[in-house]
């Protein structure tokens, strides 16, 4: 088979990074190639029959910020014998300097002019396509990851396919799927403003072997997609719905960082976030601030005025439980609320700050509501069920507690109306839905249970009739996990963890979905990265979702 064209990873860059690996890296790579050859020879005779029904799907996020080894592939994932792998994001840290900026703060990768896109010393390389390409090349050259690819896709090198076409079962008997998060999008906490985003997304798609003719590569759209495992047997099929939570994402809502910007960053011209906050609150393309204003103006403004509840469009504008919510073109701009204008000078049809964007939301609703698979895995690179805690903004560079941030980073808690819209869509689908996520550098399992008071207070009446699980596997190496304590960011105020409040895994780990089709049982697991041993496990029956389906039929909804 001819070598697939790699238009975005140039030969010159490959040679440059092979030299950068040095003698030690080359010796390690040679040893890896020998072990890969042995592994592929062993796997070439693999009996395809034992993979006829997918029952073990592994997943994870966050490789390594630096160039250290990644033993999790050989010591954890391969011995666990998955039928498929799902990337949840951060396959490579494409915006992170390849040197230690604490030691070399003057280095060009650490020392840059501050702007809305770049802040020294940690994001000077954001949006740099040449640098991003080289970082992904290093990940693809990692000897441990190469052995993983040989296990999942035996013989792919003999077919001159590297990286292998992960979604093609003729190449990868154990398929590889995935979506990116911010680091492999090329910009930490990145959104739709990323320059050259159509070019940047190609590096991730190249890395998972996405075919050149794939619609995911087309300009003007994200990399959202649906894969069906065991499509020939609808009773034992699994739908994997990959969301793109970067390409269409609005900037953070204004209220989420206003206090921090006004009290901390804007008061100090030397603060690394000073230029970012100027853009966020005062500048932007239109000179009105780039932050998203829709949630304040509409959900927490117009919708809270009792006189507006009689408005003919109130349900579609203000009620996340409505099937029309978020799908009716904004009626504003005629003086009722004021122009709802995106930062890039485009009139927005959406009435809330978006993560998915209206185009993707319509696709996702059609895909999940039209799915007949008994199990649906919704892959969200940003955490959906996070911690709704007001906290100090010290992680943003605040040295005091004077400024509060109502959400962490840029997870779904920062985009509350969008979060509620997503959760209400999930409750309307048939079968069982599981959220798979990463990004927070630790791993846990959370669950929304029907009728729980504190859940109702925070998320409203979601019409849940079965537990909705979220499995988070974040941090595949010691450089992408941290020895966290159970402090305010890791606490569980809504008691969503399916185990003890502080029961999370803070060492390298990956996740596994195990389905026993004969009994209709599902296990969600967090596994140790060095042994593959199960550290956390939650179980449920596929039949537990039938009550919701039957209730829905009775109500005719």
XYZ file of C-alpha atoms in Angstrom:
557
model
C 0.000 0.000 0.000
C 1.350 3.439 -0.868
C 2.472 5.691 1.895
C -0.278 8.102 2.887
C 0.507 11.691 2.087
C 1.546 13.664 5.181
C 1.078 17.200 3.969
C 1.291 18.825 7.387
C 4.331 17.094 8.884
C 7.244 18.013 6.654
C 10.292 15.858 6.064
C 12.616 18.673 7.087
C 10.882 18.971 10.439
C 11.186 15.233 10.967
C 14.934 15.347 10.379
C 15.307 18.297 12.713
C 13.515 16.545 15.545
C 15.322 13.238 15.041
C 18.568 15.170 15.522
C 17.073 16.876 18.582
C 16.392 13.547 20.223
C 20.165 12.937 20.335
C 22.188 9.770 20.572
C 20.385 8.462 23.635
C 17.015 8.957 22.019
C 18.148 7.189 18.840
C 19.458 4.206 20.776
C 16.152 4.036 22.645
C 14.279 4.270 19.367
C 16.351 1.446 17.833
C 15.604 -0.775 20.809
C 11.940 0.111 20.479
C 11.902 -0.763 16.763
C 13.288 -4.221 17.558
C 10.614 -4.779 20.211
C 7.939 -3.454 17.846
C 9.031 -5.895 15.149
C 8.727 -8.785 17.592
C 5.362 -7.515 18.835
C 3.994 -7.070 15.310
C 5.185 -10.526 14.276
C 3.309 -11.951 17.236
C 0.166 -9.958 16.506
C -0.015 -10.467 12.733
C -1.722 -13.809 13.238
C -4.337 -12.299 15.575
C -7.715 -14.002 15.258
C -10.244 -11.334 14.259
C -13.149 -13.369 15.603
C -12.356 -12.496 19.200
C -12.884 -8.813 18.359
C -16.277 -9.377 16.722
C -18.086 -7.718 19.638
C -16.330 -4.748 21.176
C -16.459 -5.014 24.953
C -13.379 -3.151 26.240
C -12.766 0.465 25.261
C -9.827 2.266 26.879
C -9.508 6.040 27.018
C -7.279 8.767 28.382
C -5.794 12.238 28.016
C -2.603 14.159 28.681
C 0.704 12.612 27.590
C 3.725 14.560 28.835
C 4.618 18.221 28.838
C 8.291 17.302 28.432
C 9.938 14.467 26.505
C 10.049 11.812 29.196
C 9.144 8.168 28.636
C 5.498 7.050 28.663
C 5.514 3.595 30.299
C 1.722 3.594 30.668
C 1.343 2.238 27.119
C 3.465 -0.863 27.694
C 2.866 -1.457 31.409
C -0.778 -0.406 31.723
C -2.772 -0.156 28.501
C -1.443 -3.081 26.434
C -1.746 -5.664 29.278
C -5.364 -4.511 29.793
C -6.134 -5.773 26.276
C -8.527 -3.076 25.005
C -10.536 -3.524 21.796
C -10.318 0.218 21.074
C -8.751 3.430 22.348
C -10.269 6.926 22.589
C -8.162 10.064 22.866
C -9.878 12.622 25.118
C -7.385 15.363 24.265
C -3.875 16.635 25.014
C -2.218 13.970 22.890
C 0.674 16.427 22.633
C 1.333 19.765 24.312
C 1.695 21.676 21.075
C 1.844 25.137 22.676
C 4.294 24.357 25.493
C 7.992 25.318 25.332
C 10.348 22.408 24.894
C 12.741 23.901 27.446
C 12.361 24.761 31.150
C 11.395 28.422 31.270
C 12.284 28.655 34.965
C 15.894 27.960 33.990
C 15.916 29.885 30.707
C 13.373 32.729 31.033
C 15.179 34.697 28.295
C 14.657 31.943 25.699
C 12.415 32.983 22.745
C 9.997 30.180 23.614
C 9.527 31.762 27.058
C 10.069 35.461 26.453
C 7.472 37.155 24.254
C 5.326 40.255 24.126
C 2.134 39.781 26.084
C -1.138 39.739 24.124
C -4.548 38.080 24.173
C -2.936 35.006 22.579
C 0.551 34.983 24.105
C 1.622 35.414 27.712
C 5.162 34.837 28.939
C 6.442 32.464 29.979
C 4.047 29.586 29.351
C 2.146 30.376 26.151
C 4.567 32.174 23.856
C 4.251 29.369 21.299
C 0.438 29.317 21.157
C -0.816 29.212 17.578
C 2.646 28.588 16.097
C 1.945 25.943 13.463
C 5.578 24.990 12.770
C 6.249 24.496 16.473
C 2.969 22.600 16.938
C 3.865 20.215 14.129
C 7.257 19.485 15.660
C 5.725 18.786 19.077
C 3.309 16.269 17.588
C 6.177 14.614 15.707
C 7.970 14.049 19.006
C 4.896 12.296 20.420
C 4.621 10.059 17.362
C 8.316 9.167 17.745
C 7.926 8.161 21.392
C 9.100 4.517 21.695
C 6.425 3.550 24.241
C 3.635 4.995 22.115
C 5.101 3.235 19.065
C 4.704 -0.112 20.852
C 1.098 0.785 21.634
C 0.452 1.494 17.941
C 2.034 -1.842 17.014
C -0.340 -3.573 19.435
C -3.439 -1.772 18.188
C -2.541 -1.809 14.490
C -0.290 -4.830 13.816
C 1.665 -4.598 10.585
C 0.937 -0.932 9.932
C 4.606 -0.140 9.387
C 4.903 -2.944 6.831
C 2.017 -1.252 5.016
C 3.940 2.047 5.142
C 1.252 3.628 7.293
C 2.650 5.597 10.191
C 0.783 6.831 12.016
C -1.797 4.176 11.154
C -5.331 4.947 10.027
C -6.819 4.499 13.480
C -10.488 4.293 12.510
C -9.935 1.768 9.694
C -10.424 -1.797 11.025
C -8.447 -3.202 8.090
C -5.424 -1.304 9.414
C -6.157 -1.184 13.147
C -7.955 -4.289 14.371
C -8.210 -2.398 17.645
C -9.401 0.974 16.448
C -8.158 4.360 17.636
C -10.514 7.344 17.820
C -10.302 10.741 19.415
C -10.780 14.456 19.700
C -8.421 17.207 20.790
C -8.457 19.476 23.820
C -6.734 22.823 24.212
C -3.090 21.684 24.259
C -3.327 19.670 21.033
C -5.487 22.413 19.514
C -2.406 24.588 19.956
C -3.615 27.071 22.584
C -4.238 26.508 26.282
C -7.900 27.306 27.053
C -8.226 28.070 23.357
C -11.412 29.050 21.558
C -12.629 29.894 18.062
C -10.341 32.947 17.830
C -7.240 30.796 17.245
C -5.498 31.995 14.062
C -5.146 29.325 11.363
C -7.353 26.926 13.289
C -8.233 25.013 10.107
C -4.534 24.371 9.627
C -3.859 23.603 13.297
C -6.525 20.900 13.507
C -4.779 18.944 10.758
C -1.865 18.065 13.053
C -4.143 16.156 15.409
C -5.979 14.475 12.531
C -2.647 13.497 10.974
C -1.579 11.963 14.282
C -4.613 9.663 14.527
C -4.330 8.740 10.854
C -7.513 10.459 9.694
C -7.871 9.847 5.927
C -7.071 12.802 3.691
C -10.597 12.716 2.234
C -12.315 12.756 5.643
C -14.989 15.455 6.137
C -13.311 16.221 9.474
C -10.464 17.838 7.524
C -12.697 20.288 5.666
C -12.272 24.015 6.403
C -15.034 25.839 8.227
C -15.972 22.964 10.525
C -14.616 21.224 13.602
C -13.592 17.593 14.056
C -16.852 16.355 15.629
C -17.810 12.854 14.481
C -19.724 9.685 15.359
C -18.351 6.145 15.199
C -20.498 3.046 15.684
C -18.869 -0.099 17.033
C -20.519 -3.381 15.978
C -22.907 -1.592 13.642
C -24.151 -4.936 12.302
C -25.774 -5.838 15.624
C -27.802 -2.927 16.963
C -28.463 -4.757 20.250
C -24.739 -4.923 21.006
C -23.542 -1.720 19.392
C -21.791 1.247 20.963
C -21.961 4.761 19.559
C -18.939 6.977 20.206
C -19.780 10.653 19.771
C -16.676 12.832 19.567
C -17.291 16.496 20.367
C -15.120 19.391 19.217
C -15.040 21.833 22.115
C -12.490 24.303 20.737
C -13.253 25.173 17.120
C -16.626 26.884 17.756
C -16.163 27.914 21.404
C -16.980 31.470 22.444
C -14.601 33.383 24.663
C -15.245 33.024 28.387
C -18.379 34.791 29.656
C -17.510 38.247 30.982
C -18.549 37.607 34.581
C -16.216 34.619 34.981
C -13.029 36.751 34.987
C -14.213 40.351 35.435
C -13.309 40.541 39.132
C -9.899 39.001 38.556
C -9.120 41.344 35.681
C -10.315 44.499 37.422
C -8.799 43.824 40.847
C -5.614 41.992 39.907
C -4.354 41.948 36.316
C -5.405 45.402 35.112
C -4.068 46.990 38.286
C -0.570 45.721 37.479
C 0.874 46.448 34.034
C 3.572 43.820 34.635
C 1.062 41.079 35.345
C 1.304 38.303 32.697
C -2.473 38.486 32.172
C -2.591 42.292 31.843
C -2.819 42.357 28.035
C -5.225 39.409 28.062
C -7.556 41.262 30.443
C -7.373 44.467 28.402
C -8.588 42.514 25.395
C -11.144 40.588 27.472
C -12.902 43.604 29.025
C -12.007 46.673 26.974
C -10.587 45.959 23.548
C -11.296 43.031 21.260
C -12.002 43.470 17.582
C -14.879 45.883 18.171
C -13.333 47.800 21.049
C -16.017 46.541 23.445
C -14.126 43.669 25.005
C -13.793 40.170 23.591
C -15.552 38.411 26.486
C -18.879 36.751 25.744
C -21.721 38.966 26.959
C -24.706 36.784 26.090
C -25.055 34.904 29.386
C -25.136 38.104 31.444
C -27.427 39.942 29.053
C -29.875 37.095 28.491
C -29.790 34.145 30.927
C -28.874 36.289 33.943
C -30.537 39.456 32.691
C -33.550 39.414 30.393
C -34.696 35.924 31.428
C -34.795 36.844 35.124
C -37.190 39.738 34.600
C -40.636 38.448 35.532
C -42.336 40.631 32.933
C -40.563 38.756 30.143
C -42.018 35.344 31.018
C -45.055 36.152 28.901
C -42.861 36.688 25.847
C -43.761 34.276 23.026
C -40.144 33.126 22.761
C -39.360 32.861 26.479
C -39.138 29.048 26.434
C -36.764 28.932 23.483
C -34.600 31.716 24.922
C -34.650 30.969 28.646
C -35.705 27.376 29.391
C -32.980 24.717 28.913
C -35.639 21.984 29.182
C -37.355 23.245 26.036
C -36.587 21.331 22.850
C -36.328 24.725 21.142
C -33.759 26.124 23.575
C -30.773 27.540 21.726
C -32.248 26.839 18.291
C -34.271 29.968 17.675
C -32.484 32.873 16.054
C -31.945 35.629 18.577
C -34.778 38.189 18.374
C -32.592 40.791 20.039
C -31.046 43.732 18.294
C -34.275 45.712 18.104
C -33.862 47.412 21.449
C -35.291 44.688 23.689
C -31.907 43.725 25.088
C -29.381 45.192 22.703
C -27.306 43.746 19.928
C -25.971 40.283 20.679
C -22.763 40.448 18.659
C -19.847 38.070 18.694
C -16.332 39.455 19.094
C -15.549 38.812 15.431
C -18.331 41.180 14.334
C -20.765 38.458 13.378
C -24.370 38.547 14.528
C -24.913 35.484 16.721
C -28.042 33.393 16.377
C -27.343 31.721 19.706
C -28.725 33.177 22.907
C -25.989 31.833 25.202
C -22.206 31.602 25.274
C -21.269 28.522 23.282
C -18.861 25.643 23.685
C -20.191 23.497 20.841
C -21.616 26.196 18.617
C -25.033 26.065 16.999
C -23.880 24.057 13.964
C -22.366 21.303 16.098
C -25.242 21.310 18.581
C -27.711 20.564 15.783
C -25.494 17.759 14.501
C -25.074 16.312 17.994
C -28.788 16.342 18.782
C -29.591 14.597 15.503
C -26.824 12.049 16.116
C -27.620 11.132 19.708
C -31.413 11.328 19.476
C -31.313 9.233 16.307
C -29.041 6.604 17.821
C -30.425 3.136 18.573
C -27.249 1.895 20.277
C -27.902 0.665 23.839
C -24.707 2.426 24.993
C -23.560 5.881 23.927
C -20.153 7.273 24.884
C -20.103 11.069 24.633
C -16.498 12.257 24.466
C -16.121 15.736 25.952
C -12.565 17.025 26.305
C -13.788 19.643 28.804
C -15.256 18.486 32.107
C -19.065 18.569 32.077
C -19.722 17.703 35.740
C -17.162 19.875 37.482
C -16.924 21.690 40.796
C -19.323 24.654 41.101
C -17.176 26.485 43.650
C -16.287 30.155 43.839
C -12.583 30.216 44.551
C -9.633 32.554 44.592
C -7.993 33.162 41.241
C -4.515 32.242 42.426
C -4.065 29.755 39.575
C -4.308 32.766 37.227
C -1.527 34.606 39.013
C -3.382 36.333 41.838
C -1.201 36.500 44.938
C -4.152 37.325 47.183
C -7.666 36.091 47.777
C -9.284 39.411 46.875
C -10.580 38.157 43.515
C -12.980 35.237 43.124
C -13.354 33.096 40.040
C -16.735 31.319 39.794
C -15.365 28.407 37.760
C -12.106 26.587 37.137
C -10.190 27.054 33.888
C -12.722 26.916 31.071
C -14.781 23.796 31.787
C -18.548 23.568 31.256
C -19.253 25.182 34.648
C -17.984 28.436 33.104
C -20.660 28.137 30.397
C -23.669 27.364 32.570
C -26.551 27.806 30.062
C -24.641 25.717 27.492
C -24.023 23.057 30.150
C -27.724 22.851 31.014
C -28.659 22.651 27.337
C -26.261 19.726 26.840
C -27.451 17.838 29.927
C -31.089 18.196 28.922
C -30.320 16.803 25.465
C -28.581 13.801 27.055
C -31.645 13.012 29.157
C -33.841 12.927 26.032
C -31.796 10.265 24.249
C -32.601 6.554 24.353
C -30.322 3.924 25.861
C -27.558 4.618 28.378
C -25.295 7.647 28.046
C -21.832 7.908 29.605
C -19.659 11.021 29.532
C -15.921 10.481 29.006
C -13.696 13.429 29.839
C -10.217 14.546 30.871
C -8.219 17.714 31.318
C -7.916 18.262 35.089
C -4.748 16.204 35.720
C -6.423 13.671 37.997
C -9.023 10.937 37.477
C -12.372 10.141 39.067
C -15.902 8.864 38.409
C -18.952 11.057 39.023
C -22.636 10.389 38.658
C -25.825 12.442 38.479
C -28.590 10.527 40.208
C -32.310 11.177 39.762
C -34.147 13.184 42.402
C -31.168 14.190 44.553
C -31.884 17.551 46.202
C -28.474 19.217 45.847
C -28.333 18.071 42.221
C -31.733 19.610 41.529
C -30.658 22.894 43.107
C -27.614 23.185 40.867
C -28.740 21.637 37.571
C -32.496 22.050 37.825
C -34.975 19.318 36.959
C -33.186 17.312 34.275
C -35.926 14.691 34.108
C -33.353 12.006 34.887
C -34.688 8.507 35.405
C -31.350 6.706 35.482
C -27.837 7.597 36.744
C -25.757 9.645 34.302
C -22.072 8.781 34.754
C -18.979 10.791 33.930
C -15.587 9.037 33.894
C -12.594 11.368 33.871
C -9.170 9.941 32.981
C -6.597 12.715 32.989
C -2.829 12.372 33.074
C -0.975 9.541 31.328
C 2.453 10.364 32.757
C 3.984 11.883 35.877
C 4.387 15.213 34.063
C 0.653 15.522 33.351
C -0.601 14.497 36.810
C 0.049 16.169 40.124
C 0.168 14.997 43.714
C -2.986 16.919 44.537
C -4.507 17.127 47.979
C -8.270 17.160 48.387
C -8.384 20.952 48.475
C -11.092 23.280 47.223
C -10.477 22.442 43.547
C -10.627 18.692 44.102
C -13.464 18.630 46.611
C -16.903 17.383 45.660
C -19.497 19.821 47.070
C -22.386 18.265 45.130
C -21.395 14.747 46.245
C -21.242 13.540 42.651
C -18.326 11.151 43.097
C -19.548 7.597 43.065
C -17.111 6.760 45.859
C -15.844 8.819 48.801
C -15.700 12.616 48.474
C -11.921 12.666 48.084
C -11.633 9.379 46.209
C -9.737 10.314 43.067
C -6.590 9.019 41.381
C -3.697 11.477 41.300
C -1.099 9.223 39.640
C -0.795 8.350 35.926
C -3.957 6.518 34.906
C -6.287 5.648 32.053
C -9.940 4.665 31.839
C -11.753 1.566 30.622
C -15.364 0.877 29.660
C -16.099 -2.834 29.993
C -19.375 -4.272 28.695
C -20.529 -7.799 29.483
C -23.129 -8.204 26.759
C -24.458 -11.527 28.072
C -25.598 -9.932 31.330
C -26.051 -6.386 30.031
C -23.688 -4.959 32.641
C -21.269 -2.056 32.203
C -18.167 -1.286 34.258
C -16.521 2.135 34.272
C -12.958 1.897 35.523
C -9.968 4.063 36.304
C -6.832 1.934 35.980
C -3.322 2.405 37.306
C -0.901 3.526 34.613
C 1.994 1.338 35.741
C 0.140 -1.926 36.387
C -3.267 -1.706 34.715
C -4.860 -2.532 38.080
C -8.368 -1.176 38.686
C -8.238 1.792 41.100
C -11.865 2.942 40.853
C -14.893 1.128 39.447
C -18.589 1.872 39.017
C -21.168 -0.523 37.611
C -24.609 -0.239 36.086
C -26.992 -2.318 33.998
C -28.056 -1.358 30.499
C -31.578 -2.286 31.570
C -31.499 0.592 34.089
C -32.025 2.997 31.196
C -35.173 1.265 29.935
C -37.389 2.966 32.511
C -36.552 6.359 31.020
C -37.281 5.114 27.507
C -40.610 3.628 28.565
C -41.572 6.800 30.448
C -40.719 8.877 27.411
C -42.946 6.744 25.199
C -45.831 7.037 27.650
C -45.474 10.817 27.729
C -45.098 10.943 23.960
C -41.975 13.106 24.251
